Short mmCIF file of C-alpha atoms in Angstrom, two decimals:
data_model
loop_
_atom_site.label_atom_id
_atom_site.label_comp_id
_atom_site.label_asym_id
_atom_site.label_seq_id
_atom_site.Cartn_x
_atom_site.Cartn_y
_atom_site.Cartn_z
CA UNK C 105 33.49 30.60 -62.73
CA UNK C 106 36.68 28.71 -61.80
CA UNK C 107 38.89 27.79 -64.76
CA UNK C 108 40.90 24.61 -63.92
CA UNK C 109 43.48 22.77 -65.92
CA UNK C 110 43.42 18.87 -65.53
CA UNK C 111 46.03 16.40 -66.50
CA UNK C 112 47.08 12.84 -65.68
CA UNK C 113 50.36 10.87 -65.75
CA UNK C 114 50.44 7.53 -64.03
CA UNK C 115 53.02 4.83 -63.48
CA UNK C 116 53.63 2.38 -60.65
CA UNK C 117 57.19 1.47 -60.94
CA UNK C 118 58.61 -1.98 -59.75
CA UNK C 119 62.41 -1.42 -59.49
CA UNK C 120 62.90 -5.11 -60.13
CA UNK C 121 60.02 -5.50 -62.69
CA UNK C 122 59.97 -6.40 -66.29
CA UNK C 123 61.21 -3.99 -68.95
CA UNK C 124 60.84 -0.22 -68.88
CA UNK C 125 58.12 2.13 -69.71
CA UNK C 126 58.84 4.16 -72.85
CA UNK C 127 56.65 6.60 -74.65
CA UNK C 128 55.00 3.82 -76.68
CA UNK C 129 53.86 2.10 -73.45
CA UNK C 130 52.02 5.38 -72.44
CA UNK C 131 50.61 5.90 -75.90
CA UNK C 132 49.09 2.38 -76.09
CA UNK C 133 45.87 1.01 -74.52
CA UNK C 134 46.28 -1.79 -72.07
CA UNK C 135 44.36 -2.01 -68.79
CA UNK C 136 43.34 1.62 -69.25
CA UNK C 137 42.78 3.90 -72.38
CA UNK C 138 45.55 4.98 -74.74
CA UNK C 139 47.11 8.43 -74.23
CA UNK C 140 44.33 11.11 -74.52
CA UNK C 141 44.70 14.81 -75.24
CA UNK C 142 42.40 17.75 -75.24
CA UNK C 143 38.64 17.19 -74.93
CA UNK C 144 39.27 13.42 -75.35
CA UNK C 145 40.72 13.39 -71.77
CA UNK C 146 37.16 14.02 -70.63
CA UNK C 147 35.15 12.04 -73.20
CA UNK C 148 37.58 9.14 -73.15
CA UNK C 149 37.42 8.55 -69.48
CA UNK C 150 33.80 9.59 -68.74
CA UNK C 151 31.96 7.17 -66.62
CA UNK C 152 35.14 5.15 -65.70
CA UNK C 153 36.44 4.50 -62.23
CA UNK C 154 39.34 6.93 -62.60
CA UNK C 155 40.25 9.97 -60.61
CA UNK C 156 40.28 12.30 -63.59
CA UNK C 157 36.76 11.17 -64.49
CA UNK C 158 35.44 11.83 -60.93
CA UNK C 159 37.02 15.20 -60.79
CA UNK C 160 35.80 16.28 -64.22
CA UNK C 161 32.31 15.04 -63.59
CA UNK C 162 32.00 16.74 -60.16
CA UNK C 163 33.71 20.02 -61.27
CA UNK C 164 31.59 20.29 -64.33
CA UNK C 165 28.41 19.79 -62.29
CA UNK C 166 29.53 22.60 -60.09
CA UNK C 167 30.00 24.90 -63.05
CA UNK C 168 33.77 24.94 -63.31
CA UNK C 169 35.37 25.53 -66.78
CA UNK C 170 37.81 22.68 -67.33
CA UNK C 171 40.91 22.88 -69.60
CA UNK C 172 41.95 19.24 -70.22
CA UNK C 173 45.55 18.80 -71.42
CA UNK C 174 46.58 15.12 -71.35
CA UNK C 175 46.06 11.89 -69.59
CA UNK C 176 48.13 8.76 -69.85
CA UNK C 177 49.07 5.57 -67.95
CA UNK C 178 51.41 2.71 -68.67
CA UNK C 179 51.19 -0.86 -67.32
CA UNK C 180 53.37 -1.26 -64.20
CA UNK C 181 56.95 -2.21 -65.09
CA UNK C 182 60.54 -1.34 -64.50
CA UNK C 183 61.50 2.46 -64.60
CA UNK C 184 60.03 5.06 -66.87
CA UNK C 185 62.52 6.28 -69.51
CA UNK C 186 63.79 9.69 -69.39
CA UNK C 187 62.52 10.28 -72.89
CA UNK C 188 58.96 9.24 -71.97
CA UNK C 189 59.07 11.36 -68.71
CA UNK C 190 60.48 14.48 -70.32
CA UNK C 191 58.19 14.26 -73.37
CA UNK C 192 55.01 13.78 -71.35
CA UNK C 193 56.00 16.38 -68.59
CA UNK C 194 56.85 18.74 -71.42
CA UNK C 195 53.46 18.28 -73.16
CA UNK C 196 51.73 19.06 -69.88
CA UNK C 197 53.87 22.24 -69.38
CA UNK C 198 53.16 23.36 -73.00
CA UNK C 199 49.44 22.85 -72.31
CA UNK C 200 49.64 25.00 -69.17
CA UNK C 201 51.56 27.70 -70.91
CA UNK C 202 49.01 28.01 -73.72
CA UNK C 203 45.96 27.68 -71.44
CA UNK C 204 45.53 31.28 -70.57
CA UNK C 205 44.57 32.39 -67.10
CA UNK C 206 43.91 29.56 -64.69
CA UNK C 207 42.53 29.32 -61.12
CA UNK C 208 43.94 25.88 -60.25
CA UNK C 209 45.49 22.67 -61.55
CA UNK C 210 44.19 19.10 -60.92
CA UNK C 211 46.67 16.19 -61.44
CA UNK C 212 45.76 12.54 -61.50
CA UNK C 213 48.97 10.85 -60.53
CA UNK C 214 50.08 7.50 -58.97
CA UNK C 215 52.75 8.34 -56.42
CA UNK C 216 55.22 5.47 -57.08
CA UNK C 217 56.82 6.56 -60.30
CA UNK C 218 60.52 6.08 -60.79
CA UNK C 219 62.38 7.22 -63.93
CA UNK C 220 65.86 6.64 -65.29
CA UNK C 221 66.98 9.87 -63.55
CA UNK C 222 64.41 10.47 -60.75
CA UNK C 223 63.64 8.07 -57.85
CA UNK C 224 60.58 10.49 -57.13
CA UNK C 225 58.97 10.89 -60.47
CA UNK C 226 55.95 12.75 -59.18
CA UNK C 227 58.09 15.08 -57.05
CA UNK C 228 60.17 15.87 -60.11
CA UNK C 229 57.03 16.53 -62.19
CA UNK C 230 55.53 18.81 -59.52
CA UNK C 231 58.78 20.69 -59.26
CA UNK C 232 58.70 21.49 -63.00
CA UNK C 233 55.04 22.41 -62.87
CA UNK C 234 55.36 24.53 -59.73
CA UNK C 235 58.40 26.42 -61.39
CA UNK C 236 56.24 27.27 -64.31
CA UNK C 237 52.99 28.19 -62.42
CA UNK C 238 54.51 30.05 -59.49
CA UNK C 239 53.92 29.42 -55.86
CA UNK C 240 50.34 30.68 -55.47
CA UNK C 241 48.34 28.70 -58.05
CA UNK C 242 46.51 25.96 -56.20
CA UNK C 243 47.53 22.40 -57.25
CA UNK C 244 45.35 19.44 -56.17
CA UNK C 245 46.60 15.92 -56.67
CA UNK C 246 45.00 12.49 -56.37
CA UNK C 247 47.24 9.52 -55.53
CA UNK C 248 47.08 5.82 -55.43
CA UNK C 249 46.95 4.09 -52.12
CA UNK C 250 50.29 2.53 -53.00
CA UNK C 251 52.11 5.80 -53.43
CA UNK C 252 55.46 6.23 -51.79
CA UNK C 253 54.78 9.81 -50.85
CA UNK C 254 57.81 12.08 -50.62
CA UNK C 255 58.25 15.28 -48.58
CA UNK C 256 58.75 17.04 -51.82
CA UNK C 257 55.38 15.93 -53.20
CA UNK C 258 53.69 16.92 -49.95
CA UNK C 259 55.25 20.39 -50.08
CA UNK C 260 54.68 21.24 -53.76
CA UNK C 261 50.99 20.13 -53.89
CA UNK C 262 48.51 22.15 -51.91
CA UNK C 263 46.22 19.32 -51.37
CA UNK C 264 46.58 15.51 -51.93
CA UNK C 265 43.76 12.94 -51.84
CA UNK C 266 44.57 9.31 -51.65
CA UNK C 267 42.45 6.22 -52.44
CA UNK C 268 40.96 4.55 -49.36
CA UNK C 269 40.11 1.19 -50.74
CA UNK C 270 42.20 -1.82 -52.04
CA UNK C 271 40.84 -3.12 -54.36
CA UNK C 272 40.64 0.47 -55.60
CA UNK C 273 36.93 0.94 -55.96
CA UNK C 274 37.09 4.66 -55.02
CA UNK C 275 39.37 6.10 -57.75
CA UNK C 276 36.67 8.32 -59.30
CA UNK C 277 35.40 9.13 -55.74
CA UNK C 278 38.92 10.25 -54.82
CA UNK C 279 38.98 12.68 -57.82
CA UNK C 280 35.73 14.02 -56.70
CA UNK C 281 37.05 14.49 -53.18
CA UNK C 282 39.96 16.54 -54.82
CA UNK C 283 37.39 18.97 -56.19
CA UNK C 284 35.86 19.53 -52.73
CA UNK C 285 39.19 19.90 -51.13
CA UNK C 286 40.20 22.47 -53.74
CA UNK C 287 37.17 24.77 -52.80
CA UNK C 288 38.90 26.59 -49.87
CA UNK C 289 41.98 27.14 -51.98
CA UNK C 290 39.94 28.67 -54.79
CA UNK C 291 38.54 31.04 -52.14
CA UNK C 292 42.07 32.03 -51.05
CA UNK C 293 42.26 29.90 -47.88
CA UNK C 294 45.18 27.53 -47.41
CA UNK C 295 44.80 24.83 -44.76
CA UNK C 296 47.85 23.82 -42.68
CA UNK C 297 49.35 20.53 -43.58
CA UNK C 298 51.53 17.92 -41.87
CA UNK C 299 53.42 15.04 -43.45
CA UNK C 300 54.71 12.01 -41.68
CA UNK C 301 56.63 9.16 -43.30
CA UNK C 302 56.94 5.72 -41.87
CA UNK C 303 59.53 2.92 -42.14
CA UNK C 304 56.74 0.35 -42.26
CA UNK C 305 56.77 -1.92 -45.37
CA UNK C 306 53.44 -3.68 -45.82
CA UNK C 307 53.34 -6.51 -48.34
CA UNK C 308 50.54 -5.59 -50.79
CA UNK C 309 48.59 -8.84 -50.35
CA UNK C 310 48.11 -7.81 -46.65
CA UNK C 311 46.88 -4.32 -47.53
CA UNK C 312 43.38 -5.44 -48.44
CA UNK C 313 40.89 -2.98 -46.96
CA UNK C 314 38.13 -5.60 -46.82
CA UNK C 315 40.04 -7.05 -43.88
CA UNK C 316 41.58 -5.81 -40.65
CA UNK C 317 43.64 -3.95 -39.86
CA UNK C 318 43.58 -1.85 -43.07
CA UNK C 319 39.75 -1.56 -42.95
CA UNK C 320 39.89 -0.09 -39.52
CA UNK C 321 42.88 2.15 -40.24
CA UNK C 322 41.10 3.78 -43.13
CA UNK C 323 37.73 4.00 -41.29
CA UNK C 324 39.49 5.99 -38.41
CA UNK C 325 40.86 8.66 -40.77
CA UNK C 326 39.09 12.12 -40.10
CA UNK C 327 37.23 13.23 -43.30
CA UNK C 328 35.57 16.46 -42.40
CA UNK C 329 35.13 19.64 -44.49
CA UNK C 330 37.69 21.62 -42.52
CA UNK C 331 40.21 18.81 -41.80
CA UNK C 332 41.11 15.52 -43.22
CA UNK C 333 43.78 12.85 -43.11
CA UNK C 334 45.17 10.87 -46.03
CA UNK C 335 47.17 7.64 -45.66
CA UNK C 336 49.28 5.78 -48.30
CA UNK C 337 50.31 2.24 -47.51
CA UNK C 338 53.15 2.25 -50.00
CA UNK C 339 54.46 0.23 -52.88
CA UNK C 340 57.15 -2.12 -51.51
CA UNK C 341 58.79 -2.84 -54.89
CA UNK C 342 59.88 0.77 -55.37
CA UNK C 343 63.50 0.79 -54.33
CA UNK C 344 63.67 4.37 -53.24
CA UNK C 345 64.27 6.29 -49.98
CA UNK C 346 60.64 7.13 -49.91
CA UNK C 347 59.28 3.55 -49.91
CA UNK C 348 56.76 2.91 -47.21
CA UNK C 349 53.62 3.98 -45.61
CA UNK C 350 52.88 7.69 -44.89
CA UNK C 351 50.19 10.01 -43.75
CA UNK C 352 49.15 13.59 -44.67
CA UNK C 353 46.92 15.81 -42.50
CA UNK C 354 45.16 18.98 -43.44
CA UNK C 355 43.53 21.27 -40.69
CA UNK C 356 42.79 25.04 -39.99
CA UNK C 357 45.90 25.24 -37.76
CA UNK C 358 49.34 23.71 -37.90
CA UNK C 359 48.94 22.33 -34.34
CA UNK C 360 45.88 20.55 -35.27
CA UNK C 361 47.36 19.14 -38.56
CA UNK C 362 50.44 17.95 -36.60
CA UNK C 363 48.23 16.29 -33.89
CA UNK C 364 46.03 14.49 -36.59
CA UNK C 365 49.15 13.25 -38.52
CA UNK C 366 50.77 11.96 -35.37
CA UNK C 367 47.70 10.15 -34.30
CA UNK C 368 47.25 8.51 -37.62
CA UNK C 369 50.82 7.48 -37.74
CA UNK C 370 50.64 6.00 -34.23
CA UNK C 371 47.55 3.93 -35.19
CA UNK C 372 49.42 2.67 -38.19
CA UNK C 373 52.52 1.76 -36.23
CA UNK C 374 50.39 0.05 -33.55
CA UNK C 375 48.72 -2.13 -36.19
CA UNK C 376 51.82 -3.33 -37.97
CA UNK C 377 51.87 -6.84 -36.48
CA UNK C 378 48.25 -7.40 -37.28
CA UNK C 379 48.62 -7.45 -41.03
CA UNK C 380 48.16 -11.02 -42.37
CA UNK C 381 51.27 -11.50 -44.46
CA UNK C 382 50.91 -15.32 -44.76
CA UNK C 383 51.29 -17.00 -48.08
CA UNK C 384 50.93 -20.68 -49.14
CA UNK C 385 53.43 -22.59 -51.15
CA UNK C 386 52.22 -23.70 -54.56
CA UNK C 387 51.96 -27.48 -53.75
CA UNK C 388 50.36 -26.69 -50.48
CA UNK C 389 47.82 -24.39 -52.01
CA UNK C 390 46.87 -26.79 -54.72
CA UNK C 391 46.53 -29.68 -52.28
CA UNK C 392 44.17 -27.62 -50.10
CA UNK C 393 42.07 -26.53 -53.08
CA UNK C 394 41.65 -30.07 -54.27
CA UNK C 395 40.28 -31.24 -50.95
CA UNK C 396 37.76 -28.47 -50.71
CA UNK C 397 34.18 -28.80 -51.90
CA UNK C 398 31.53 -26.12 -51.62
CA UNK C 399 29.71 -23.31 -53.34
CA UNK C 400 32.17 -21.83 -55.85
CA UNK C 401 35.74 -22.33 -56.89
CA UNK C 402 38.83 -21.95 -54.74
CA UNK C 403 40.67 -18.86 -55.98
CA UNK C 404 44.47 -19.28 -55.98
CA UNK C 405 46.05 -15.78 -56.22
CA UNK C 406 49.47 -15.87 -57.92
CA UNK C 407 50.36 -12.74 -55.92
CA UNK C 408 54.08 -12.41 -57.01
CA UNK C 409 53.42 -12.66 -60.73
CA UNK C 410 50.99 -9.72 -60.92
CA UNK C 411 51.50 -7.54 -64.07
CA UNK C 412 49.64 -4.85 -62.24
CA UNK C 413 52.70 -4.52 -60.01
CA UNK C 414 55.34 -4.81 -62.69
CA UNK C 415 55.69 -8.64 -62.93
CA UNK C 416 55.95 -10.58 -66.16
CA UNK C 417 52.62 -12.47 -65.83
CA UNK C 418 54.13 -15.55 -67.34
CA UNK C 419 55.83 -17.52 -64.53
CA UNK C 420 54.89 -21.20 -64.50
CA UNK C 421 55.40 -22.25 -60.85
CA UNK C 422 51.65 -22.52 -59.98
CA UNK C 423 50.88 -24.09 -63.47
CA UNK C 424 53.41 -26.85 -62.70
CA UNK C 425 51.99 -27.43 -59.21
CA UNK C 426 48.58 -27.94 -60.69
CA UNK C 427 49.66 -30.34 -63.36
CA UNK C 428 51.91 -32.37 -60.94
CA UNK C 429 48.94 -32.68 -58.57
CA UNK C 430 46.57 -33.81 -61.35
CA UNK C 431 44.23 -30.97 -60.47
CA UNK C 432 41.00 -30.92 -62.44
CA UNK C 433 38.50 -28.14 -63.27
CA UNK C 434 41.13 -25.41 -63.44
CA UNK C 435 41.12 -22.11 -65.12
CA UNK C 436 44.21 -20.03 -65.08
CA UNK C 437 44.62 -16.37 -66.35
CA UNK C 438 46.13 -14.39 -67.43
CA UNK C 439 49.33 -15.96 -68.99
CA UNK C 440 51.31 -13.43 -71.11
CA UNK C 441 52.84 -15.21 -74.13
CA UNK C 442 52.64 -13.40 -77.45
CA UNK C 443 54.51 -16.08 -79.34
CA UNK C 444 52.20 -18.90 -78.43
CA UNK C 445 49.15 -16.77 -78.85
CA UNK C 446 50.34 -16.09 -82.42
CA UNK C 447 50.87 -19.79 -83.05
CA UNK C 448 47.37 -20.56 -81.80
CA UNK C 449 45.81 -17.86 -84.06
CA UNK C 450 47.64 -19.35 -86.98
CA UNK C 451 46.57 -22.89 -86.15
CA UNK C 452 42.90 -22.05 -85.43
CA UNK C 453 40.35 -23.35 -83.09
CA UNK C 454 40.50 -27.12 -82.45
CA UNK C 455 44.08 -27.45 -83.50
CA UNK C 456 46.89 -28.79 -81.33
CA UNK C 457 49.86 -26.54 -81.04
CA UNK C 458 53.22 -27.72 -79.51
CA UNK C 459 55.49 -25.31 -77.80
CA UNK C 460 56.63 -23.69 -74.55
CA UNK C 461 54.27 -21.57 -72.49
CA UNK C 462 55.40 -18.64 -70.37
CA UNK C 463 58.50 -18.95 -68.21
CA UNK C 464 60.40 -16.09 -69.75
CA UNK C 465 60.65 -13.92 -66.60
CA UNK C 466 64.43 -14.48 -66.26
CA UNK C 467 64.04 -15.75 -62.69
CA UNK C 468 66.39 -18.61 -61.97
CA UNK C 469 63.66 -20.74 -60.54
CA UNK C 470 61.21 -20.23 -63.47
CA UNK C 471 61.32 -21.76 -66.96
CA UNK C 472 58.79 -22.40 -69.85
CA UNK C 473 56.16 -25.13 -69.57
CA UNK C 474 56.78 -27.27 -72.54
CA UNK C 475 53.78 -29.34 -73.91
CA UNK C 476 51.01 -29.68 -76.34
CA UNK C 477 47.93 -27.45 -76.13
CA UNK C 478 44.52 -27.63 -77.69
CA UNK C 479 43.14 -24.33 -78.99
CA UNK C 480 39.68 -23.80 -77.68
CA UNK C 481 39.13 -20.17 -78.45
CA UNK C 482 40.89 -17.26 -80.24
CA UNK C 483 40.05 -13.56 -79.81
CA UNK C 484 41.22 -10.05 -80.67
CA UNK C 485 41.49 -9.53 -76.92
CA UNK C 486 39.29 -6.45 -76.54
CA UNK C 487 37.46 -7.35 -73.36
CA UNK C 488 34.80 -5.09 -71.94
CA UNK C 489 35.29 -4.97 -68.08
CA UNK C 490 32.11 -5.90 -66.12
CA UNK C 491 33.35 -5.54 -62.55
CA UNK C 492 33.06 -2.69 -60.06
CA UNK C 493 36.76 -1.67 -60.35
CA UNK C 494 37.17 -1.21 -64.07
CA UNK C 495 33.62 -1.42 -65.33
CA UNK C 496 33.00 0.86 -68.27
CA UNK C 497 36.53 0.33 -69.58
CA UNK C 498 38.16 -2.07 -72.06
CA UNK C 499 40.91 -4.50 -71.35
CA UNK C 500 43.23 -4.54 -74.35
CA UNK C 501 44.88 -7.99 -74.22
CA UNK C 502 46.01 -8.09 -77.79
CA UNK C 503 45.56 -11.32 -79.87
CA UNK C 504 44.56 -13.88 -77.31
CA UNK C 505 43.50 -17.45 -76.97
CA UNK C 506 42.20 -20.27 -74.55
CA UNK C 507 44.50 -23.25 -74.44
CA UNK C 508 43.86 -26.59 -72.78
CA UNK C 509 46.89 -28.43 -71.50
CA UNK C 510 47.02 -31.82 -73.21
CA UNK C 511 48.80 -35.08 -72.42
CA UNK C 512 48.45 -34.92 -68.60
CA UNK C 513 46.06 -36.41 -66.11
CA UNK C 514 45.23 -32.77 -65.01
CA UNK C 515 42.49 -30.68 -66.42
CA UNK C 516 43.86 -27.15 -66.79
CA UNK C 517 42.65 -24.45 -69.13
CA UNK C 518 44.77 -21.23 -69.67
CA UNK C 519 43.88 -17.86 -71.06
CA UNK C 520 46.94 -16.52 -73.03
CA UNK C 521 47.41 -12.90 -73.93
CA UNK C 522 49.73 -10.83 -76.11
CA UNK C 523 49.69 -7.77 -73.73
CA UNK C 524 50.29 -8.03 -69.99
CA UNK C 525 47.08 -7.50 -68.13
CA UNK C 526 46.20 -8.11 -64.46
CA UNK C 527 43.52 -10.74 -63.99
CA UNK C 528 41.08 -8.86 -61.86
CA UNK C 529 37.66 -9.07 -63.68
CA UNK C 530 35.39 -12.08 -64.33
CA UNK C 531 35.04 -10.76 -67.97
CA UNK C 532 38.58 -11.81 -68.60
CA UNK C 533 37.29 -15.37 -68.52
CA UNK C 534 33.69 -14.97 -69.62
CA UNK C 535 34.70 -13.05 -72.78
CA UNK C 536 36.28 -16.30 -73.93
CA UNK C 537 33.23 -18.37 -73.07
CA UNK C 538 34.62 -19.68 -69.92
CA UNK C 539 32.56 -19.88 -66.67
CA UNK C 540 34.71 -19.32 -63.51
CA UNK C 541 31.75 -19.79 -61.33
CA UNK C 542 31.63 -23.44 -62.38
CA UNK C 543 35.30 -24.12 -62.11
CA UNK C 544 36.79 -26.10 -59.27
CA UNK C 545 39.97 -23.88 -59.03
CA UNK C 546 40.56 -20.47 -60.54
CA UNK C 547 44.17 -19.10 -60.70
CA UNK C 548 44.43 -15.32 -61.03
CA UNK C 549 47.74 -13.41 -61.55
CA UNK C 550 46.84 -10.63 -59.25
CA UNK C 551 47.66 -9.50 -55.71
CA UNK C 552 44.41 -8.16 -54.38
CA UNK C 553 42.43 -6.28 -57.06
CA UNK C 554 40.87 -9.60 -58.09
CA UNK C 555 38.97 -9.71 -54.76
CA UNK C 556 36.38 -7.24 -55.88
CA UNK C 557 35.01 -9.51 -58.61
CA UNK C 558 36.19 -12.99 -57.61
CA UNK C 559 35.74 -13.09 -53.90
CA UNK C 560 31.96 -13.06 -54.15
CA UNK C 561 31.97 -16.19 -56.14
CA UNK C 562 34.69 -17.99 -54.20
CA UNK C 563 34.47 -20.78 -51.72
CA UNK C 564 37.86 -19.71 -50.45
CA UNK C 565 40.71 -17.44 -51.48
CA UNK C 566 44.37 -18.59 -51.07
CA UNK C 567 47.31 -16.18 -51.71
CA UNK C 568 50.15 -18.27 -53.08
CA UNK C 569 53.85 -17.41 -53.11
CA UNK C 570 55.06 -18.83 -56.53
CA UNK C 571 58.06 -17.33 -58.33
CA UNK C 572 57.47 -13.82 -59.63
CA UNK C 573 59.07 -10.38 -60.13
CA UNK C 574 56.92 -8.78 -57.42
CA UNK C 575 58.13 -10.07 -54.03
CA UNK C 576 55.38 -10.31 -51.47
CA UNK C 577 57.07 -12.57 -48.86
CA UNK C 578 58.33 -10.76 -45.80
CA UNK C 579 60.95 -10.40 -44.71
CA UNK C 580 62.13 -8.96 -47.97
CA UNK C 581 63.30 -5.30 -47.45
CA UNK C 582 64.63 -3.03 -44.87
CA UNK C 583 65.60 0.69 -44.78
CA UNK C 584 69.09 1.13 -43.50
CA UNK C 585 70.10 3.85 -41.00
CA UNK C 586 70.02 6.58 -43.69
CA UNK C 587 66.51 5.62 -44.69
CA UNK C 588 67.42 4.07 -48.02
CA UNK C 589 66.09 0.64 -48.84
CA UNK C 590 68.68 -2.09 -48.20
CA UNK C 591 67.92 -4.18 -51.24
CA UNK C 592 69.75 -6.03 -54.02
CA UNK C 593 68.69 -6.49 -57.63
CA UNK C 594 70.47 -9.88 -57.94
CA UNK C 595 68.54 -12.08 -60.32
CA UNK C 596 65.99 -9.26 -60.89
CA UNK C 597 64.43 -9.38 -57.46
CA UNK C 598 65.07 -7.70 -54.07
CA UNK C 599 67.13 -9.52 -51.59
CA UNK C 600 65.24 -11.06 -48.56
CA UNK C 601 65.98 -8.96 -45.44
CA UNK C 602 63.11 -7.94 -43.21
CA UNK C 603 59.38 -7.08 -43.43
CA UNK C 604 57.10 -5.22 -41.21
CA UNK C 605 59.06 -3.43 -38.55
#
């Protein structure tokens, strides 16, 4: 019976994003559960669409003895603090040292973590773990599609499996694949591997695997028992030398692994101009949405203010465009504003509160939306996800409310939260008694994850470039001759340089 330690430590770091991720951010619940230790790692994630849940379920069914150590994740933001990184890495190391004899280690990581001291957080973590475990103990790792994979990560992990869908509907499935890929290693066989990095920077809203070319690129990846190819499309807001798309190939021989990696990279490079990077301006998007009539609402995706990519989730550019255009039948979520949510809770349902909504991102072209708002609903913000991506989990929004914008000729209703949370599930509206299917326009602060739950009800989806701390408009970044991103943090956002190359 194989005895396998399992742990998870996830953060997607936006170098230009809001705040930093300290230990408290990993300990709290937000989009995902609070920090879990020991047996709670398994019971607290069971049935969820998470890699560690998929690995644990598949390994347990196969008769493996699991030694769960720790699992945690923090909402995407600016860099992880050294204290948080060192503390969590240290707890994983302590758990491994006290675990007794082990046959392997499984790690549920993201692949785009940056800390105060490490541009390659996962590589630094793997280096510490490998030093403690020695060179021979098999380490299997699951990574997000948006990983900025480093050569160090590829070298230190014996096998890496990467999500193949965006929205990420296959996170648990990826964990299960890690179990299957671990089997040859448990029997003493180590496949050859080849790693190829690319200078291609693909805006996240163009990475949707429900459309070409991403759909075809992932469908073409070999996925056989004896050889497989993994592809990460990268996280463009990570300002590190490793930013960009990459491929990993595993095969019985080095020649075969090299050939598969080269072929996958060639397909990726050939497809670079096929990615749809277009974005509408706020006024243009609102005007188009107001002229449309059909079955279901028009979804306006506020792609650059996505808290799931480290943005503040409180910019007001799209809200202003809706009010200026006198748009009606509008639902908007999720707007992060703890102060106004507190004010609404104190006032109660039916009350009119006066204040400033959002607009605290620090961006020079963003400012609070001042007005009067009618309190329609208040809630503790514990929302049970119902969609395919996060179903089975709880969105922890903190004290939340529904506010209707008063004193305008527009009809706009806003869901306001105390904890940043990406709007990707219909339950984030229906929990509050709102019916997005019946709205005329639905605004979601999300880049692509919303598509899994909202696209089936939509008459049309329009990605919009309103101000936000997660830049999606190419051209916006370029690696210099030494391979380092040529970016500037002026005003909290990368400078506009070049996009897909």
